[in-house]
Amino acid sequence: MGFCAGCGQCILVLLNVLFLYCVCMILLILAVATMGGLFIATDSQLHASIKAQLQQRVHDDYKGPDSSDIFTLAINILSYSMQCCAMGGPDDFNDSAPWTKYTYDGNTFTLQASPACCTDDYLQSNRLDECTQRPFTANRIHTQGCYKKLLNLINEQQTWAILGVVGVVLLLIVQVIFAIVLTKDIGDKKISPI
């Protein structure tokens, strides 16, 4: 005989699977609610930990303005499009990394930050050697980190973020309720495999 030799065994297997599904969904609801709440609360320890890890990743893994590395491209695009710099600011970059020796328009100079962080005035005038050097000043380079800028964006849209988390949690709760009703109906023999 097969996996479910008789109808009674099929129902027992189905009830066990539905019970396991309910338990997993309840754990998922708790995880989504917890992580959503921690993420929406911009002063939570979660943000400090994520920011520190991302800053370390920028320091260790950023490959320079000409790289096609996915992480490096993401940092460059984020920095340029949001007018910010790396995760915590221009000090995130590793001064001694190989990419800091940069040749542009026949001139070689040392970068101390990504050119994607430079202000539009310096980018348009091709003065990358000036804007990427210490001391970093706000008129030459964006000094605010992109992580802070993203948190500000979340704060501005906090109502929508809360509604999104609540919506996902409610959808998961409806699925659990449906599974419980189905389990009860199968147990009461209101639903049969035939």
mmCIF file with all atom_site columns, C-alpha atoms in Angstrom:
data_model
loop_
_atom_site.group_PDB
_atom_site.id
_atom_site.type_symbol
_atom_site.label_atom_id
_atom_site.label_alt_id
_atom_site.label_comp_id
_atom_site.label_asym_id
_atom_site.label_entity_id
_atom_site.label_seq_id
_atom_site.pdbx_PDB_ins_code
_atom_site.Cartn_x
_atom_site.Cartn_y
_atom_site.Cartn_z
_atom_site.occupancy
_atom_site.B_iso_or_equiv
_atom_site.pdbx_formal_charge
_atom_site.auth_seq_id
_atom_site.auth_comp_id
_atom_site.auth_asym_id
_atom_site.auth_atom_id
_atom_site.pdbx_PDB_model_num
ATOM 1   C CA . MET A 1 1   ? 0.000   0.000  0.000   1.00 0.00 ? 1   MET A CA 1
ATOM 2   C CA . GLY A 1 2   ? 1.010   3.604  -0.465  1.00 0.00 ? 2   GLY A CA 1
ATOM 3   C CA . PHE A 1 3   ? 1.945   6.427  1.880   1.00 0.00 ? 3   PHE A CA 1
ATOM 4   C CA . CYS A 1 4   ? -1.623  6.792  3.128   1.00 0.00 ? 4   CYS A CA 1
ATOM 5   C CA . ALA A 1 5   ? -2.827  3.203  3.262   1.00 0.00 ? 5   ALA A CA 1
ATOM 6   C CA . GLY A 1 6   ? -6.300  4.010  4.513   1.00 0.00 ? 6   GLY A CA 1
ATOM 7   C CA . CYS A 1 7   ? -8.570  6.996  4.787   1.00 0.00 ? 7   CYS A CA 1
ATOM 8   C CA . GLY A 1 8   ? -8.067  7.117  8.551   1.00 0.00 ? 8   GLY A CA 1
ATOM 9   C CA . GLN A 1 9   ? -4.331  7.369  8.128   1.00 0.00 ? 9   GLN A CA 1
ATOM 10  C CA . CYS A 1 10  ? -4.746  10.104 5.483   1.00 0.00 ? 10  CYS A CA 1
ATOM 11  C CA . ILE A 1 11  ? -6.815  12.148 7.889   1.00 0.00 ? 11  ILE A CA 1
ATOM 12  C CA . LEU A 1 12  ? -4.274  11.637 10.681  1.00 0.00 ? 12  LEU A CA 1
ATOM 13  C CA . VAL A 1 13  ? -1.407  12.737 8.426   1.00 0.00 ? 13  VAL A CA 1
ATOM 14  C CA . LEU A 1 14  ? -3.416  15.741 7.230   1.00 0.00 ? 14  LEU A CA 1
ATOM 15  C CA . LEU A 1 15  ? -4.244  16.769 10.807  1.00 0.00 ? 15  LEU A CA 1
ATOM 16  C CA . ASN A 1 16  ? -0.572  16.516 11.813  1.00 0.00 ? 16  ASN A CA 1
ATOM 17  C CA . VAL A 1 17  ? 0.512   18.584 8.811   1.00 0.00 ? 17  VAL A CA 1
ATOM 18  C CA . LEU A 1 18  ? -2.126  21.243 9.526   1.00 0.00 ? 18  LEU A CA 1
ATOM 19  C CA . PHE A 1 19  ? -1.078  21.367 13.188  1.00 0.00 ? 19  PHE A CA 1
ATOM 20  C CA . LEU A 1 20  ? 2.563   21.771 12.181  1.00 0.00 ? 20  LEU A CA 1
ATOM 21  C CA . TYR A 1 21  ? 1.531   24.474 9.695   1.00 0.00 ? 21  TYR A CA 1
ATOM 22  C CA . CYS A 1 22  ? -0.322  26.368 12.452  1.00 0.00 ? 22  CYS A CA 1
ATOM 23  C CA . VAL A 1 23  ? 2.664   26.206 14.787  1.00 0.00 ? 23  VAL A CA 1
ATOM 24  C CA . CYS A 1 24  ? 5.031   27.446 12.058  1.00 0.00 ? 24  CYS A CA 1
ATOM 25  C CA . MET A 1 25  ? 2.663   30.268 11.096  1.00 0.00 ? 25  MET A CA 1
ATOM 26  C CA . ILE A 1 26  ? 2.293   31.390 14.716  1.00 0.00 ? 26  ILE A CA 1
ATOM 27  C CA . LEU A 1 27  ? 6.092   31.502 15.038  1.00 0.00 ? 27  LEU A CA 1
ATOM 28  C CA . LEU A 1 28  ? 6.262   33.472 11.781  1.00 0.00 ? 28  LEU A CA 1
ATOM 29  C CA . ILE A 1 29  ? 3.635   35.930 13.070  1.00 0.00 ? 29  ILE A CA 1
ATOM 30  C CA . LEU A 1 30  ? 5.677   36.510 16.221  1.00 0.00 ? 30  LEU A CA 1
ATOM 31  C CA . ALA A 1 31  ? 8.879   36.964 14.198  1.00 0.00 ? 31  ALA A CA 1
ATOM 32  C CA . VAL A 1 32  ? 7.293   39.411 11.726  1.00 0.00 ? 32  VAL A CA 1
ATOM 33  C CA . ALA A 1 33  ? 5.668   41.442 14.502  1.00 0.00 ? 33  ALA A CA 1
ATOM 34  C CA . THR A 1 34  ? 8.900   41.568 16.532  1.00 0.00 ? 34  THR A CA 1
ATOM 35  C CA . MET A 1 35  ? 11.213  42.395 13.635  1.00 0.00 ? 35  MET A CA 1
ATOM 36  C CA . GLY A 1 36  ? 8.715   44.866 12.165  1.00 0.00 ? 36  GLY A CA 1
ATOM 37  C CA . GLY A 1 37  ? 8.403   46.635 15.508  1.00 0.00 ? 37  GLY A CA 1
ATOM 38  C CA . LEU A 1 38  ? 12.168  46.737 16.005  1.00 0.00 ? 38  LEU A CA 1
ATOM 39  C CA . PHE A 1 39  ? 12.727  48.009 12.477  1.00 0.00 ? 39  PHE A CA 1
ATOM 40  C CA . ILE A 1 40  ? 10.086  50.730 12.738  1.00 0.00 ? 40  ILE A CA 1
ATOM 41  C CA . ALA A 1 41  ? 11.502  51.894 16.091  1.00 0.00 ? 41  ALA A CA 1
ATOM 42  C CA . THR A 1 42  ? 14.486  53.761 14.647  1.00 0.00 ? 42  THR A CA 1
ATOM 43  C CA . ASP A 1 43  ? 16.335  53.973 17.965  1.00 0.00 ? 43  ASP A CA 1
ATOM 44  C CA . SER A 1 44  ? 16.298  50.198 18.543  1.00 0.00 ? 44  SER A CA 1
ATOM 45  C CA . GLN A 1 45  ? 19.398  48.088 19.148  1.00 0.00 ? 45  GLN A CA 1
ATOM 46  C CA . LEU A 1 46  ? 18.615  46.319 15.870  1.00 0.00 ? 46  LEU A CA 1
ATOM 47  C CA . HIS A 1 47  ? 19.494  49.445 13.892  1.00 0.00 ? 47  HIS A CA 1
ATOM 48  C CA . ALA A 1 48  ? 22.732  50.020 15.777  1.00 0.00 ? 48  ALA A CA 1
ATOM 49  C CA . SER A 1 49  ? 23.786  46.445 15.049  1.00 0.00 ? 49  SER A CA 1
ATOM 50  C CA . ILE A 1 50  ? 22.806  46.541 11.364  1.00 0.00 ? 50  ILE A CA 1
ATOM 51  C CA . LYS A 1 51  ? 24.518  49.899 10.830  1.00 0.00 ? 51  LYS A CA 1
ATOM 52  C CA . ALA A 1 52  ? 27.739  48.720 12.490  1.00 0.00 ? 52  ALA A CA 1
ATOM 53  C CA . GLN A 1 53  ? 27.803  45.555 10.365  1.00 0.00 ? 53  GLN A CA 1
ATOM 54  C CA . LEU A 1 54  ? 27.170  47.492 7.163   1.00 0.00 ? 54  LEU A CA 1
ATOM 55  C CA . GLN A 1 55  ? 29.846  50.066 8.019   1.00 0.00 ? 55  GLN A CA 1
ATOM 56  C CA . GLN A 1 56  ? 32.333  47.250 8.582   1.00 0.00 ? 56  GLN A CA 1
ATOM 57  C CA . ARG A 1 57  ? 31.302  45.684 5.279   1.00 0.00 ? 57  ARG A CA 1
ATOM 58  C CA . VAL A 1 58  ? 31.882  49.002 3.467   1.00 0.00 ? 58  VAL A CA 1
ATOM 59  C CA . HIS A 1 59  ? 35.315  49.264 5.103   1.00 0.00 ? 59  HIS A CA 1
ATOM 60  C CA . ASP A 1 60  ? 36.277  45.679 4.214   1.00 0.00 ? 60  ASP A CA 1
ATOM 61  C CA . ASP A 1 61  ? 34.460  44.956 0.937   1.00 0.00 ? 61  ASP A CA 1
ATOM 62  C CA . TYR A 1 62  ? 34.101  48.217 -1.000  1.00 0.00 ? 62  TYR A CA 1
ATOM 63  C CA . LYS A 1 63  ? 36.099  47.800 -4.243  1.00 0.00 ? 63  LYS A CA 1
ATOM 64  C CA . GLY A 1 64  ? 36.209  51.330 -5.688  1.00 0.00 ? 64  GLY A CA 1
ATOM 65  C CA . PRO A 1 65  ? 34.343  53.532 -8.186  1.00 0.00 ? 65  PRO A CA 1
ATOM 66  C CA . ASP A 1 66  ? 35.225  51.403 -11.243 1.00 0.00 ? 66  ASP A CA 1
ATOM 67  C CA . SER A 1 67  ? 34.292  48.045 -9.739  1.00 0.00 ? 67  SER A CA 1
ATOM 68  C CA . SER A 1 68  ? 31.410  45.902 -11.012 1.00 0.00 ? 68  SER A CA 1
ATOM 69  C CA . ASP A 1 69  ? 31.104  44.158 -7.636  1.00 0.00 ? 69  ASP A CA 1
ATOM 70  C CA . ILE A 1 70  ? 27.407  44.059 -6.619  1.00 0.00 ? 70  ILE A CA 1
ATOM 71  C CA . PHE A 1 71  ? 27.932  45.400 -3.099  1.00 0.00 ? 71  PHE A CA 1
ATOM 72  C CA . THR A 1 72  ? 30.162  48.220 -4.354  1.00 0.00 ? 72  THR A CA 1
ATOM 73  C CA . LEU A 1 73  ? 27.653  49.140 -7.079  1.00 0.00 ? 73  LEU A CA 1
ATOM 74  C CA . ALA A 1 74  ? 24.862  49.190 -4.502  1.00 0.00 ? 74  ALA A CA 1
ATOM 75  C CA . ILE A 1 75  ? 26.840  51.542 -2.240  1.00 0.00 ? 75  ILE A CA 1
ATOM 76  C CA . ASN A 1 76  ? 27.702  53.825 -5.184  1.00 0.00 ? 76  ASN A CA 1
ATOM 77  C CA . ILE A 1 77  ? 24.121  53.954 -6.488  1.00 0.00 ? 77  ILE A CA 1
ATOM 78  C CA . LEU A 1 78  ? 22.678  54.482 -3.007  1.00 0.00 ? 78  LEU A CA 1
ATOM 79  C CA . SER A 1 79  ? 25.217  57.223 -2.206  1.00 0.00 ? 79  SER A CA 1
ATOM 80  C CA . TYR A 1 80  ? 24.734  59.064 -5.487  1.00 0.00 ? 80  TYR A CA 1
ATOM 81  C CA . SER A 1 81  ? 20.953  58.782 -5.768  1.00 0.00 ? 81  SER A CA 1
ATOM 82  C CA . MET A 1 82  ? 20.148  59.596 -2.129  1.00 0.00 ? 82  MET A CA 1
ATOM 83  C CA . GLN A 1 83  ? 22.884  62.244 -1.803  1.00 0.00 ? 83  GLN A CA 1
ATOM 84  C CA . CYS A 1 84  ? 24.488  60.538 1.170   1.00 0.00 ? 84  CYS A CA 1
ATOM 85  C CA . CYS A 1 85  ? 27.705  58.626 1.750   1.00 0.00 ? 85  CYS A CA 1
ATOM 86  C CA . ALA A 1 86  ? 28.204  54.927 2.509   1.00 0.00 ? 86  ALA A CA 1
ATOM 87  C CA . MET A 1 87  ? 26.401  53.779 5.673   1.00 0.00 ? 87  MET A CA 1
ATOM 88  C CA . GLY A 1 88  ? 27.732  56.142 8.329   1.00 0.00 ? 88  GLY A CA 1
ATOM 89  C CA . GLY A 1 89  ? 29.509  58.745 6.221   1.00 0.00 ? 89  GLY A CA 1
ATOM 90  C CA . PRO A 1 90  ? 32.758  59.105 4.273   1.00 0.00 ? 90  PRO A CA 1
ATOM 91  C CA . ASP A 1 91  ? 34.851  57.793 7.170   1.00 0.00 ? 91  ASP A CA 1
ATOM 92  C CA . ASP A 1 92  ? 33.452  54.279 6.478   1.00 0.00 ? 92  ASP A CA 1
ATOM 93  C CA . PHE A 1 93  ? 35.912  53.766 3.606   1.00 0.00 ? 93  PHE A CA 1
ATOM 94  C CA . ASN A 1 94  ? 39.280  52.050 4.034   1.00 0.00 ? 94  ASN A CA 1
ATOM 95  C CA . ASP A 1 95  ? 42.063  54.552 3.198   1.00 0.00 ? 95  ASP A CA 1
ATOM 96  C CA . SER A 1 96  ? 44.596  51.807 2.594   1.00 0.00 ? 96  SER A CA 1
ATOM 97  C CA . ALA A 1 97  ? 42.522  49.683 0.186   1.00 0.00 ? 97  ALA A CA 1
ATOM 98  C CA . PRO A 1 98  ? 43.954  49.158 -3.316  1.00 0.00 ? 98  PRO A CA 1
ATOM 99  C CA . TRP A 1 99  ? 41.105  51.088 -4.974  1.00 0.00 ? 99  TRP A CA 1
ATOM 100 C CA . THR A 1 100 ? 42.196  54.362 -3.355  1.00 0.00 ? 100 THR A CA 1
ATOM 101 C CA . LYS A 1 101 ? 44.844  54.844 -6.064  1.00 0.00 ? 101 LYS A CA 1
ATOM 102 C CA . TYR A 1 102 ? 42.604  56.179 -8.802  1.00 0.00 ? 102 TYR A CA 1
ATOM 103 C CA . THR A 1 103 ? 43.318  57.379 -12.323 1.00 0.00 ? 103 THR A CA 1
ATOM 104 C CA . TYR A 1 104 ? 40.836  59.710 -13.951 1.00 0.00 ? 104 TYR A CA 1
ATOM 105 C CA . ASP A 1 105 ? 41.373  61.804 -17.072 1.00 0.00 ? 105 ASP A CA 1
ATOM 106 C CA . GLY A 1 106 ? 45.065  60.860 -17.109 1.00 0.00 ? 106 GLY A CA 1
ATOM 107 C CA . ASN A 1 107 ? 45.621  62.043 -13.527 1.00 0.00 ? 107 ASN A CA 1
ATOM 108 C CA . THR A 1 108 ? 46.342  59.631 -10.679 1.00 0.00 ? 108 THR A CA 1
ATOM 109 C CA . PHE A 1 109 ? 45.391  60.591 -7.157  1.00 0.00 ? 109 PHE A CA 1
ATOM 110 C CA . THR A 1 110 ? 44.486  58.981 -3.853  1.00 0.00 ? 110 THR A CA 1
ATOM 111 C CA . LEU A 1 111 ? 40.829  58.744 -2.887  1.00 0.00 ? 111 LEU A CA 1
ATOM 112 C CA . GLN A 1 112 ? 39.786  58.692 0.744   1.00 0.00 ? 112 GLN A CA 1
ATOM 113 C CA . ALA A 1 113 ? 36.097  58.193 -0.037  1.00 0.00 ? 113 ALA A CA 1
ATOM 114 C CA . SER A 1 114 ? 33.968  57.150 -2.984  1.00 0.00 ? 114 SER A CA 1
ATOM 115 C CA . PRO A 1 115 ? 33.394  59.796 -5.674  1.00 0.00 ? 115 PRO A CA 1
ATOM 116 C CA . ALA A 1 116 ? 29.711  58.782 -5.536  1.00 0.00 ? 116 ALA A CA 1
ATOM 117 C CA . CYS A 1 117 ? 29.596  60.674 -2.230  1.00 0.00 ? 117 CYS A CA 1
ATOM 118 C CA . CYS A 1 118 ? 30.741  63.983 -3.762  1.00 0.00 ? 118 CYS A CA 1
ATOM 119 C CA . THR A 1 119 ? 28.284  66.853 -4.102  1.00 0.00 ? 119 THR A CA 1
ATOM 120 C CA . ASP A 1 120 ? 26.926  67.605 -7.568  1.00 0.00 ? 120 ASP A CA 1
ATOM 121 C CA . ASP A 1 121 ? 29.081  70.745 -7.912  1.00 0.00 ? 121 ASP A CA 1
ATOM 122 C CA . TYR A 1 122 ? 32.291  68.763 -7.478  1.00 0.00 ? 122 TYR A CA 1
ATOM 123 C CA . LEU A 1 123 ? 31.125  65.889 -9.669  1.00 0.00 ? 123 LEU A CA 1
ATOM 124 C CA . GLN A 1 124 ? 30.162  68.209 -12.533 1.00 0.00 ? 124 GLN A CA 1
ATOM 125 C CA . SER A 1 125 ? 33.452  70.090 -12.344 1.00 0.00 ? 125 SER A CA 1
ATOM 126 C CA . ASN A 1 126 ? 35.457  66.806 -12.251 1.00 0.00 ? 126 ASN A CA 1
ATOM 127 C CA . ARG A 1 127 ? 37.240  67.849 -9.049  1.00 0.00 ? 127 ARG A CA 1
ATOM 128 C CA . LEU A 1 128 ? 37.176  64.357 -7.572  1.00 0.00 ? 128 LEU A CA 1
ATOM 129 C CA . ASP A 1 129 ? 40.657  64.773 -6.125  1.00 0.00 ? 129 ASP A CA 1
ATOM 130 C CA . GLU A 1 130 ? 39.357  67.597 -3.924  1.00 0.00 ? 130 GLU A CA 1
ATOM 131 C CA . CYS A 1 131 ? 36.006  66.236 -2.786  1.00 0.00 ? 131 CYS A CA 1
ATOM 132 C CA . THR A 1 132 ? 37.298  62.811 -1.767  1.00 0.00 ? 132 THR A CA 1
ATOM 133 C CA . GLN A 1 133 ? 40.028  64.139 0.549   1.00 0.00 ? 133 GLN A CA 1
ATOM 134 C CA . ARG A 1 134 ? 39.993  64.770 4.278   1.00 0.00 ? 134 ARG A CA 1
ATOM 135 C CA . PRO A 1 135 ? 38.862  66.864 5.990   1.00 0.00 ? 135 PRO A CA 1
ATOM 136 C CA . PHE A 1 136 ? 35.418  65.974 4.684   1.00 0.00 ? 136 PHE A CA 1
ATOM 137 C CA . THR A 1 137 ? 33.221  69.065 4.510   1.00 0.00 ? 137 THR A CA 1
ATOM 138 C CA . ALA A 1 138 ? 29.549  69.258 3.593   1.00 0.00 ? 138 ALA A CA 1
ATOM 139 C CA . ASN A 1 139 ? 30.135  71.642 0.685   1.00 0.00 ? 139 ASN A CA 1
ATOM 140 C CA . ARG A 1 140 ? 32.387  69.065 -1.061  1.00 0.00 ? 140 ARG A CA 1
ATOM 141 C CA . ILE A 1 141 ? 31.053  65.664 0.003   1.00 0.00 ? 141 ILE A CA 1
ATOM 142 C CA . HIS A 1 142 ? 27.856  64.327 1.534   1.00 0.00 ? 142 HIS A CA 1
ATOM 143 C CA . THR A 1 143 ? 28.743  63.730 5.159   1.00 0.00 ? 143 THR A CA 1
ATOM 144 C CA . GLN A 1 144 ? 25.488  62.064 6.240   1.00 0.00 ? 144 GLN A CA 1
ATOM 145 C CA . GLY A 1 145 ? 25.433  58.277 5.986   1.00 0.00 ? 145 GLY A CA 1
ATOM 146 C CA . CYS A 1 146 ? 22.838  56.541 3.837   1.00 0.00 ? 146 CYS A CA 1
ATOM 147 C CA . TYR A 1 147 ? 21.623  54.413 6.753   1.00 0.00 ? 147 TYR A CA 1
ATOM 148 C CA . LYS A 1 148 ? 20.554  57.538 8.644   1.00 0.00 ? 148 LYS A CA 1
ATOM 149 C CA . LYS A 1 149 ? 18.957  58.872 5.481   1.00 0.00 ? 149 LYS A CA 1
ATOM 150 C CA . LEU A 1 150 ? 16.986  55.614 5.048   1.00 0.00 ? 150 LEU A CA 1
ATOM 151 C CA . LEU A 1 151 ? 15.844  55.771 8.678   1.00 0.00 ? 151 LEU A CA 1
ATOM 152 C CA . ASN A 1 152 ? 14.667  59.341 8.121   1.00 0.00 ? 152 ASN A CA 1
ATOM 153 C CA . LEU A 1 153 ? 12.707  58.151 5.084   1.00 0.00 ? 153 LEU A CA 1
ATOM 154 C CA . ILE A 1 154 ? 11.106  55.389 7.156   1.00 0.00 ? 154 ILE A CA 1
ATOM 155 C CA . ASN A 1 155 ? 10.218  57.919 9.878   1.00 0.00 ? 155 ASN A CA 1
ATOM 156 C CA . GLU A 1 156 ? 8.580   60.170 7.295   1.00 0.00 ? 156 GLU A CA 1
ATOM 157 C CA . GLN A 1 157 ? 6.495   57.211 6.097   1.00 0.00 ? 157 GLN A CA 1
ATOM 158 C CA . GLN A 1 158 ? 6.086   55.553 9.491   1.00 0.00 ? 158 GLN A CA 1
ATOM 159 C CA . THR A 1 159 ? 2.300   55.318 9.248   1.00 0.00 ? 159 THR A CA 1
ATOM 160 C CA . TRP A 1 160 ? 2.586   53.337 6.008   1.00 0.00 ? 160 TRP A CA 1
ATOM 161 C CA . ALA A 1 161 ? 5.346   51.153 7.423   1.00 0.00 ? 161 ALA A CA 1
ATOM 162 C CA . ILE A 1 162 ? 3.214   50.319 10.474  1.00 0.00 ? 162 ILE A CA 1
ATOM 163 C CA . LEU A 1 163 ? 0.196   49.593 8.272   1.00 0.00 ? 163 LEU A CA 1
ATOM 164 C CA . GLY A 1 164 ? 2.353   47.314 6.107   1.00 0.00 ? 164 GLY A CA 1
ATOM 165 C CA . VAL A 1 165 ? 3.575   45.288 9.093   1.00 0.00 ? 165 VAL A CA 1
ATOM 166 C CA . VAL A 1 166 ? 0.066   45.098 10.572  1.00 0.00 ? 166 VAL A CA 1
ATOM 167 C CA . GLY A 1 167 ? -1.335  44.028 7.178   1.00 0.00 ? 167 GLY A CA 1
ATOM 168 C CA . VAL A 1 168 ? 1.187   41.198 6.846   1.00 0.00 ? 168 VAL A CA 1
ATOM 169 C CA . VAL A 1 169 ? 0.508   40.041 10.424  1.00 0.00 ? 169 VAL A CA 1
ATOM 170 C CA . LEU A 1 170 ? -3.265  40.110 9.839   1.00 0.00 ? 170 LEU A CA 1
ATOM 171 C CA . LEU A 1 171 ? -2.894  38.102 6.636   1.00 0.00 ? 171 LEU A CA 1
ATOM 172 C CA . LEU A 1 172 ? -0.859  35.495 8.504   1.00 0.00 ? 172 LEU A CA 1
ATOM 173 C CA . ILE A 1 173 ? -3.459  35.380 11.301  1.00 0.00 ? 173 ILE A CA 1
ATOM 174 C CA . VAL A 1 174 ? -6.228  34.754 8.746   1.00 0.00 ? 174 VAL A CA 1
ATOM 175 C CA . GLN A 1 175 ? -4.204  31.839 7.362   1.00 0.00 ? 175 GLN A CA 1
ATOM 176 C CA . VAL A 1 176 ? -3.815  30.355 10.850  1.00 0.00 ? 176 VAL A CA 1
ATOM 177 C CA . ILE A 1 177 ? -7.544  30.751 11.550  1.00 0.00 ? 177 ILE A CA 1
ATOM 178 C CA . PHE A 1 178 ? -8.366  29.051 8.251   1.00 0.00 ? 178 PHE A CA 1
ATOM 179 C CA . ALA A 1 179 ? -6.011  26.150 9.086   1.00 0.00 ? 179 ALA A CA 1
ATOM 180 C CA . ILE A 1 180 ? -7.540  25.787 12.580  1.00 0.00 ? 180 ILE A CA 1
ATOM 181 C CA . VAL A 1 181 ? -11.089 25.742 11.181  1.00 0.00 ? 181 VAL A CA 1
ATOM 182 C CA . LEU A 1 182 ? -10.044 23.198 8.564   1.00 0.00 ? 182 LEU A CA 1
ATOM 183 C CA . THR A 1 183 ? -8.383  21.040 11.244  1.00 0.00 ? 183 THR A CA 1
ATOM 184 C CA . LYS A 1 184 ? -11.512 21.182 13.415  1.00 0.00 ? 184 LYS A CA 1
ATOM 185 C CA . ASP A 1 185 ? -13.803 20.332 10.497  1.00 0.00 ? 185 ASP A CA 1
ATOM 186 C CA . ILE A 1 186 ? -11.634 17.368 9.508   1.00 0.00 ? 186 ILE A CA 1
ATOM 187 C CA . GLY A 1 187 ? -11.538 16.178 13.127  1.00 0.00 ? 187 GLY A CA 1
ATOM 188 C CA . ASP A 1 188 ? -15.335 16.483 13.405  1.00 0.00 ? 188 ASP A CA 1
ATOM 189 C CA . LYS A 1 189 ? -15.657 14.557 10.099  1.00 0.00 ? 189 LYS A CA 1
ATOM 190 C CA . LYS A 1 190 ? -17.412 17.462 8.396   1.00 0.00 ? 190 LYS A CA 1
ATOM 191 C CA . ILE A 1 191 ? -14.797 17.161 5.646   1.00 0.00 ? 191 ILE A CA 1
ATOM 192 C CA . SER A 1 192 ? -13.728 13.765 4.334   1.00 0.00 ? 192 SER A CA 1
ATOM 193 C CA . PRO A 1 193 ? -11.072 12.712 1.854   1.00 0.00 ? 193 PRO A CA 1
ATOM 194 C CA . ILE A 1 194 ? -13.719 11.198 -0.427  1.00 0.00 ? 194 ILE A CA 1
#
